GROMACS .gro file of C-alpha atoms in nm:
model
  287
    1UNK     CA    1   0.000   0.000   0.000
    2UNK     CA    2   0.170   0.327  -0.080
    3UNK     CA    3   0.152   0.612   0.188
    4UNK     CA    4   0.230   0.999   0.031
    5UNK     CA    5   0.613   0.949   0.088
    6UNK     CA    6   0.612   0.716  -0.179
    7UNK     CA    7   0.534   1.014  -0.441
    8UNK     CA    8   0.835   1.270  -0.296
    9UNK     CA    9   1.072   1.342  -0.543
   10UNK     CA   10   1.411   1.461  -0.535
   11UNK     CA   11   1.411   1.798  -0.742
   12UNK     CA   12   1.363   2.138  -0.586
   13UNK     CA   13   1.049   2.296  -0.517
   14UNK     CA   14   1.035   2.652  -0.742
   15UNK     CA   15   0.695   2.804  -0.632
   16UNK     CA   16   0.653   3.059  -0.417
   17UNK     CA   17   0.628   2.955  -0.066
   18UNK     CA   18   0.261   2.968   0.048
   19UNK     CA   19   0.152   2.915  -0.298
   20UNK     CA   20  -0.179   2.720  -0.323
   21UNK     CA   21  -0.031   2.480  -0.561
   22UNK     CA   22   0.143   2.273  -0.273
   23UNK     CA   23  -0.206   2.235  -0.159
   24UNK     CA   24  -0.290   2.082  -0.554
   25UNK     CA   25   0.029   1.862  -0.503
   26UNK     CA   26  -0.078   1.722  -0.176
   27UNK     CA   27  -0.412   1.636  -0.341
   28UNK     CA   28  -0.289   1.460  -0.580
   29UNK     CA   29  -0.037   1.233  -0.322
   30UNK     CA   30  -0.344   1.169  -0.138
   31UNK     CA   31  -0.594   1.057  -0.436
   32UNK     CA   32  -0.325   0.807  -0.557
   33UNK     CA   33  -0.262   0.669  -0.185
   34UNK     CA   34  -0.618   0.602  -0.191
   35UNK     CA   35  -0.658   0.472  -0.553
   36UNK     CA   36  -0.363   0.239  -0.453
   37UNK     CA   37  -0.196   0.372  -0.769
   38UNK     CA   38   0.250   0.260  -0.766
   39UNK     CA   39   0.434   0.549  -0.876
   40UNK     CA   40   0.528   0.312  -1.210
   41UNK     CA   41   0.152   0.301  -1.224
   42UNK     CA   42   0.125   0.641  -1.329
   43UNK     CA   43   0.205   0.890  -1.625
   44UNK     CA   44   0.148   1.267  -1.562
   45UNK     CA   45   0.171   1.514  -1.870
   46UNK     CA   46   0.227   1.837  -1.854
   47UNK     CA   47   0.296   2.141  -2.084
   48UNK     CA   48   0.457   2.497  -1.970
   49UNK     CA   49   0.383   2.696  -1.707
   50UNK     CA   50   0.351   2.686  -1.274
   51UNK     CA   51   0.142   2.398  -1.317
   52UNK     CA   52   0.300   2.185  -1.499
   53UNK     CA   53   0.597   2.202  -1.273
   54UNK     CA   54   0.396   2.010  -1.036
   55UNK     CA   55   0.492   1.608  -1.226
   56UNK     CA   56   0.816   1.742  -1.096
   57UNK     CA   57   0.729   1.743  -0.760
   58UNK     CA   58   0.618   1.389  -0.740
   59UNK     CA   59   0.753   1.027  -0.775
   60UNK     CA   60   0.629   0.888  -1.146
   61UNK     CA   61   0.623   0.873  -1.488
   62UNK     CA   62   0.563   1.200  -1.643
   63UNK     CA   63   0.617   1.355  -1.942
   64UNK     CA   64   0.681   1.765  -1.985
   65UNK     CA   65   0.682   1.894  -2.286
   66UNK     CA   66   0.600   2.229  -2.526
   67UNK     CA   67   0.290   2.468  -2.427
   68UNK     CA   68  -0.021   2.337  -2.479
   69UNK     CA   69   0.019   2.002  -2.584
   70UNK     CA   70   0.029   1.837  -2.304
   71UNK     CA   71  -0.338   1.664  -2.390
   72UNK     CA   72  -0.248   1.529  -2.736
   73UNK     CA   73   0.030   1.366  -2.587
   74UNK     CA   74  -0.125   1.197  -2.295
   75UNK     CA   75  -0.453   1.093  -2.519
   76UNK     CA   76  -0.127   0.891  -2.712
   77UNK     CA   77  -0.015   0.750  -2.397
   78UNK     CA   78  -0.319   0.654  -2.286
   79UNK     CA   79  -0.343   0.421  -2.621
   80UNK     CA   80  -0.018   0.279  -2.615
   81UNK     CA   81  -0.091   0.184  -2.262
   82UNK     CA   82  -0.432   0.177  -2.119
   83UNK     CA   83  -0.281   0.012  -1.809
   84UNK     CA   84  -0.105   0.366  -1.714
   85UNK     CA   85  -0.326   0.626  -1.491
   86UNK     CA   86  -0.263   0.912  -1.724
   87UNK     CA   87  -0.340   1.277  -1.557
   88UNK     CA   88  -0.281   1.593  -1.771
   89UNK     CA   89  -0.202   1.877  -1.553
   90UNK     CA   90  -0.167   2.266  -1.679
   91UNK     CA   91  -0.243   2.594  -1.623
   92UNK     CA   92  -0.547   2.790  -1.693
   93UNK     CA   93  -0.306   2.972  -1.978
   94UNK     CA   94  -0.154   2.673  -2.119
   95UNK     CA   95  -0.476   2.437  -2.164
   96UNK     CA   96  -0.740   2.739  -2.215
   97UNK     CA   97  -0.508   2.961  -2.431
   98UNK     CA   98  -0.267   2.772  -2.583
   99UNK     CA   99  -0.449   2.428  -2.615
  100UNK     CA  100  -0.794   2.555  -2.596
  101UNK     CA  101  -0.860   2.352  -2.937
  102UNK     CA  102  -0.687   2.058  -2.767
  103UNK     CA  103  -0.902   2.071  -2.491
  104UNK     CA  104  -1.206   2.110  -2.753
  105UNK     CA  105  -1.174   1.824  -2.944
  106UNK     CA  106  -1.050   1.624  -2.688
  107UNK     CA  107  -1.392   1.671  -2.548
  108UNK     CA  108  -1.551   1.525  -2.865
  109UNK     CA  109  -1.294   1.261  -2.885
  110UNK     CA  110  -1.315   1.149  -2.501
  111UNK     CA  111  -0.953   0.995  -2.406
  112UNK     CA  112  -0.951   0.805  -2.104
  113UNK     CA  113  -0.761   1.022  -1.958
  114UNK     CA  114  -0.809   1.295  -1.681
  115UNK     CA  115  -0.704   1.693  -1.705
  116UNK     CA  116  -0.635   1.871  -1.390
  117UNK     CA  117  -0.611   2.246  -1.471
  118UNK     CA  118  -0.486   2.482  -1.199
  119UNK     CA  119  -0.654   2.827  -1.257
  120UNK     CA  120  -0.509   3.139  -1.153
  121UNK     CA  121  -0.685   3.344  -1.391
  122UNK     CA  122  -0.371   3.493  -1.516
  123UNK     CA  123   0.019   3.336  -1.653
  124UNK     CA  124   0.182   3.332  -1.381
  125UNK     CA  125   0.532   3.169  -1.469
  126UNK     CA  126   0.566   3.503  -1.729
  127UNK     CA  127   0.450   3.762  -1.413
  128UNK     CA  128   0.105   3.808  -1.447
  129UNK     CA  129  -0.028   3.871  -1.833
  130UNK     CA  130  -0.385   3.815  -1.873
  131UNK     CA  131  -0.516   3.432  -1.941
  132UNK     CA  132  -0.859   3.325  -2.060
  133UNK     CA  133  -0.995   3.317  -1.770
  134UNK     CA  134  -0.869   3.670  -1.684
  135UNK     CA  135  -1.165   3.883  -1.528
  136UNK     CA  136  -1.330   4.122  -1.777
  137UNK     CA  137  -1.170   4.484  -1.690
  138UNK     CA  138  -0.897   4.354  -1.483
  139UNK     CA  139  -0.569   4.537  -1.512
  140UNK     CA  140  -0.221   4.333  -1.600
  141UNK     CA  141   0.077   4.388  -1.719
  142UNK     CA  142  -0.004   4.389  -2.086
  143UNK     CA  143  -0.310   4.494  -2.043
  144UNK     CA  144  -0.280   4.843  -1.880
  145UNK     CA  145  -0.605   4.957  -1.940
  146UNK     CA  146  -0.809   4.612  -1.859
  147UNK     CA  147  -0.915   4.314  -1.994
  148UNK     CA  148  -1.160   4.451  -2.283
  149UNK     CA  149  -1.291   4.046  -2.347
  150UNK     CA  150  -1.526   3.851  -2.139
  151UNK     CA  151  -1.329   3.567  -1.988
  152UNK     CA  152  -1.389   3.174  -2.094
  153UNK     CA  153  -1.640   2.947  -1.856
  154UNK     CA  154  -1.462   2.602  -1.928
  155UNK     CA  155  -1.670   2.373  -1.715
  156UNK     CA  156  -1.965   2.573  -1.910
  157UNK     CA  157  -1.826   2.488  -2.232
  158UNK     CA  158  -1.702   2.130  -2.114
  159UNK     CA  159  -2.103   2.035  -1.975
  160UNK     CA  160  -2.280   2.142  -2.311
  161UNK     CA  161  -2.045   1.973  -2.536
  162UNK     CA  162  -2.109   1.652  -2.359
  163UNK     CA  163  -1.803   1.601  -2.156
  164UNK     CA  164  -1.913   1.338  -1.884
  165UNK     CA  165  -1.720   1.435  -1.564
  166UNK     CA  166  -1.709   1.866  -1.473
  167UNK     CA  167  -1.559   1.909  -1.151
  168UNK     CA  168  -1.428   2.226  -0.982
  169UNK     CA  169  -1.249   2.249  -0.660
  170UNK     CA  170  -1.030   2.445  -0.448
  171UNK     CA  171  -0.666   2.427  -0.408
  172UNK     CA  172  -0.726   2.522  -0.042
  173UNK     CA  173  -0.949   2.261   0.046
  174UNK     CA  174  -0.694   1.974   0.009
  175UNK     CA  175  -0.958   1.648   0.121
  176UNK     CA  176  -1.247   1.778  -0.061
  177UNK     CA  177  -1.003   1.830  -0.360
  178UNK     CA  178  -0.881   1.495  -0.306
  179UNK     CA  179  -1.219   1.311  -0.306
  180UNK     CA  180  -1.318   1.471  -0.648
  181UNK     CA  181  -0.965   1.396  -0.827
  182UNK     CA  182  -1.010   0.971  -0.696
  183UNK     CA  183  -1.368   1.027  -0.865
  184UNK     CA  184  -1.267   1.179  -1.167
  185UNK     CA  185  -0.958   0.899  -1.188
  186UNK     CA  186  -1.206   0.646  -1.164
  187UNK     CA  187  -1.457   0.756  -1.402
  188UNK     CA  188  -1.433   0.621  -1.761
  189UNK     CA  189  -1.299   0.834  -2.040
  190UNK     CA  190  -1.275   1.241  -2.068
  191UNK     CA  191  -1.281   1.354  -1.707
  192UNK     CA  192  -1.169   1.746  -1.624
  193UNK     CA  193  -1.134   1.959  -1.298
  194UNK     CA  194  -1.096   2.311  -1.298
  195UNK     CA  195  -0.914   2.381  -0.945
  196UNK     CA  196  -0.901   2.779  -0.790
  197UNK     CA  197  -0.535   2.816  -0.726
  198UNK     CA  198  -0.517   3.220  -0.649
  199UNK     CA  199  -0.166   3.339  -0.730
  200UNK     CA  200   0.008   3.512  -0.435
  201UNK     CA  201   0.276   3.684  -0.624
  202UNK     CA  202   0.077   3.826  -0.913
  203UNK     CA  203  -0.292   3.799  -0.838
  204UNK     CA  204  -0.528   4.059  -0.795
  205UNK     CA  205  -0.723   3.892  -0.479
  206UNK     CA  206  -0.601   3.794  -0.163
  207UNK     CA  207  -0.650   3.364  -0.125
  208UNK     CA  208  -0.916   3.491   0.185
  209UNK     CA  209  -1.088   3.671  -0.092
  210UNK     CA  210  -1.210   3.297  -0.260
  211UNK     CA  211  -1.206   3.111   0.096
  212UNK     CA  212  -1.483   3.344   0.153
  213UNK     CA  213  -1.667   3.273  -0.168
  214UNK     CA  214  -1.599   2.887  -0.229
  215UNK     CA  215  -1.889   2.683  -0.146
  216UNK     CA  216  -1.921   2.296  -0.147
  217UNK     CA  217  -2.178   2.156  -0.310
  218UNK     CA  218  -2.471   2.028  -0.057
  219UNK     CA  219  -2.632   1.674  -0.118
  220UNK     CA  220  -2.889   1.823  -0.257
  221UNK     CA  221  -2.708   1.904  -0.575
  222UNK     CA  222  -2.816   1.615  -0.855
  223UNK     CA  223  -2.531   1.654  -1.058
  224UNK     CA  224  -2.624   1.460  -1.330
  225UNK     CA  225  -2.927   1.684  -1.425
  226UNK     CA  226  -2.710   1.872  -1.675
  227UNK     CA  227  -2.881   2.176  -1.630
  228UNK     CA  228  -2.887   2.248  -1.287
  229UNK     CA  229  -2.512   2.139  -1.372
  230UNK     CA  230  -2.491   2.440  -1.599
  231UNK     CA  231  -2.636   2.694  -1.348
  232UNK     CA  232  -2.400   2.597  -1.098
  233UNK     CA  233  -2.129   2.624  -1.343
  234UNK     CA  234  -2.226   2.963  -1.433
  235UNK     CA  235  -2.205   3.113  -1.100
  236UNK     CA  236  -1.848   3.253  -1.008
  237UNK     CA  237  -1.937   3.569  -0.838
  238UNK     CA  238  -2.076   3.646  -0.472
  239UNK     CA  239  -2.048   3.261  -0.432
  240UNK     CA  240  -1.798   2.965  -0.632
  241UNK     CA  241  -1.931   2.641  -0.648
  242UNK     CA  242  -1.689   2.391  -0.571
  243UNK     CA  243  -1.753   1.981  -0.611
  244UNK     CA  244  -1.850   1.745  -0.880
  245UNK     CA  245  -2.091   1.983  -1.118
  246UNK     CA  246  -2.137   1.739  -1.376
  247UNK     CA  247  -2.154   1.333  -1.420
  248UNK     CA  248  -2.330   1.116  -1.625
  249UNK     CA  249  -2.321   0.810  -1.798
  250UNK     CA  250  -1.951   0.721  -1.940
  251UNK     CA  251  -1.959   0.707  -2.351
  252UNK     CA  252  -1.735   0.473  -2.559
  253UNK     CA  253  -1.364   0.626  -2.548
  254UNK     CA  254  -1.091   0.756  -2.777
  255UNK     CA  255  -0.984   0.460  -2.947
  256UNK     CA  256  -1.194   0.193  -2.832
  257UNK     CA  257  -1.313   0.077  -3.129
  258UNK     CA  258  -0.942   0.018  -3.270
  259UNK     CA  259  -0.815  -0.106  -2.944
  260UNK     CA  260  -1.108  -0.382  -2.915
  261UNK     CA  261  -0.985  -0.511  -3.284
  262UNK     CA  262  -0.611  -0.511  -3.171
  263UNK     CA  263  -0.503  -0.548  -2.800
  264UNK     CA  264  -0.656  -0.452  -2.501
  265UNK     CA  265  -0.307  -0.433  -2.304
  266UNK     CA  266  -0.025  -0.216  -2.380
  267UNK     CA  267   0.098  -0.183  -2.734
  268UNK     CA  268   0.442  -0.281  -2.648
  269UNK     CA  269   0.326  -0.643  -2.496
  270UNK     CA  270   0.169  -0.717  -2.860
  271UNK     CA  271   0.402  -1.016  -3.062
  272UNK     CA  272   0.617  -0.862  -3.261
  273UNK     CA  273   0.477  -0.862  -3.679
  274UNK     CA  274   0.551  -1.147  -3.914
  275UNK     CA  275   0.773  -0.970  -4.197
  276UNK     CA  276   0.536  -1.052  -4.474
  277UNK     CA  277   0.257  -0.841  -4.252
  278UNK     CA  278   0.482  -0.608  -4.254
  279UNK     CA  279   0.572  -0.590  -4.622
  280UNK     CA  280   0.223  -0.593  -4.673
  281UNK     CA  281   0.155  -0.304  -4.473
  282UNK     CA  282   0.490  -0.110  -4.635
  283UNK     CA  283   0.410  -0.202  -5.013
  284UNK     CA  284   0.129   0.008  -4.987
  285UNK     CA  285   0.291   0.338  -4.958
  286UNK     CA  286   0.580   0.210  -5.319
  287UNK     CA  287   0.438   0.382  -5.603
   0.00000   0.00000   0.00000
């Protein structure tokens, strides 16, 4: 049984101290403990950003690589090896902004896979320029005279295109995050939290100003009636509703199909091709 030591790494910590994101990172050591998951069980993926230093911070496969394409890459992971827990995890700037049409069409396409997205509203690794989710009229750095755009509602877009698990959570509320990331591990295909992580170095709002505003979602919340889903989504105001917004019933996954017709285990544990399959396959592409 693993206990959260078995996820420390080695390598140096690089976020502020007091950030919220050691609050994400101790989520995450706690939902694997109690998924049972062996660090050689697991692949994280990451892009660029504060965010996706966190695979650094923890005992595992992972995979970091250019900004933005951090989903693409784990939806091919996930195929090659279904056996791996695969876990995307980015920054509001880097999967909103830079692989917002990832994140689209990996809606449609529905890897098994799950995307963790720390949002700080802003890019915080680059001090502070406005993100996607940026506040409309907020002042940053590039934007001296305020956001002029209405920010994105991800879990809003994520419900009515049919994604089947919309969670949001807080990165202050470390158990409550934990429960929703086992959930969203366990649940079949496409599943995607949106976690507050207020930025301490270049935010706008003090983290008191969300503890005051999060609000856990009571019992009496039926999240899979997609609409009420929807409402609660839409509300990030006076009050931020944190839990699992949206869940319904799982629908066939990205590459199912082909991997039913080929191998159900890892791609590297198939027997190796008979050279005349392999002609075959080759003779196709000689003019």
């Amino acid at each position: 049984m693993p206990s959260i030591e078995t996820y420390n790494s080695n390598a140096e910590n690089q976020w502020c101290p007091g950030c919220p994101n050691f609050g994400i990172l101790q989520a995450v050591k706690k939902a694997f403990v109690d998924l049972d998951k062996k660090p050689d069980q697991i692949c994280l993926v990451s892009g660029i950003g504060q965010a996706a230093k966190l695979p650094h911070y923890l005992r595992c496969n992972l995979f970091n690589g250019l900004h933005g394409r951090a989903i693409p890459v784990a939806s091919g992971i996930q195929v090659a090896n279904p056996n791996l827990t695969t876990l995307v995890v980015t920054g509001d700037g880097d999967c909103y902004g830079e692989g917002g049409n990832h994140f689209i069409h990996a809606i449609r396409r529905n890897p098994n896979i799950t995307v963790m997205v720390h949002n700080n509203e802003i890019y915080a690794l680059t001090k502070g320029q406005a993100s996607p989710t940026t506040p409309l009229g907020e002042k940053r750095s590039l934007q001296v005279k305020g956001v002029d755009i209405e920010p994105l509602n991800m879990p809003m877009i994520a419900i009515t295109n049919n994604c089947t698990f919309v969670a949001r959570g807080f990165a202050r509320k470390i158990d409550h995050l934990k429960t929703i990331l086992v959930e969203a591990v366990k649940h079949p295909g496409l599943s995607y939290v949106d976690v507050i992580q207020p930025c301490i170095t270049w935010g706008t709002r003090p983290v008191a100003w969300y503890e005051e505003r999060v609000q856990e979602l009571g019992e009496d919340h039926d999240s899979g009636d997609k609409k009420a889903a929807l409402e609660k989504a839409l509300i990030t105001d006076d009050t931020i509703p944190i839990g699992i917004l949206y869940r319904t019933e799982p629908r066939s996954a990205f590459a199912h199909r082909y991997r039913s017709e080929v191998t159900e285990g890892p791609l590297a544990e198939m027997p190796a091709m008979e050279a005349d399959q392999l002609k075959d396959i080759l003779s196709r592409y000689i003019p």
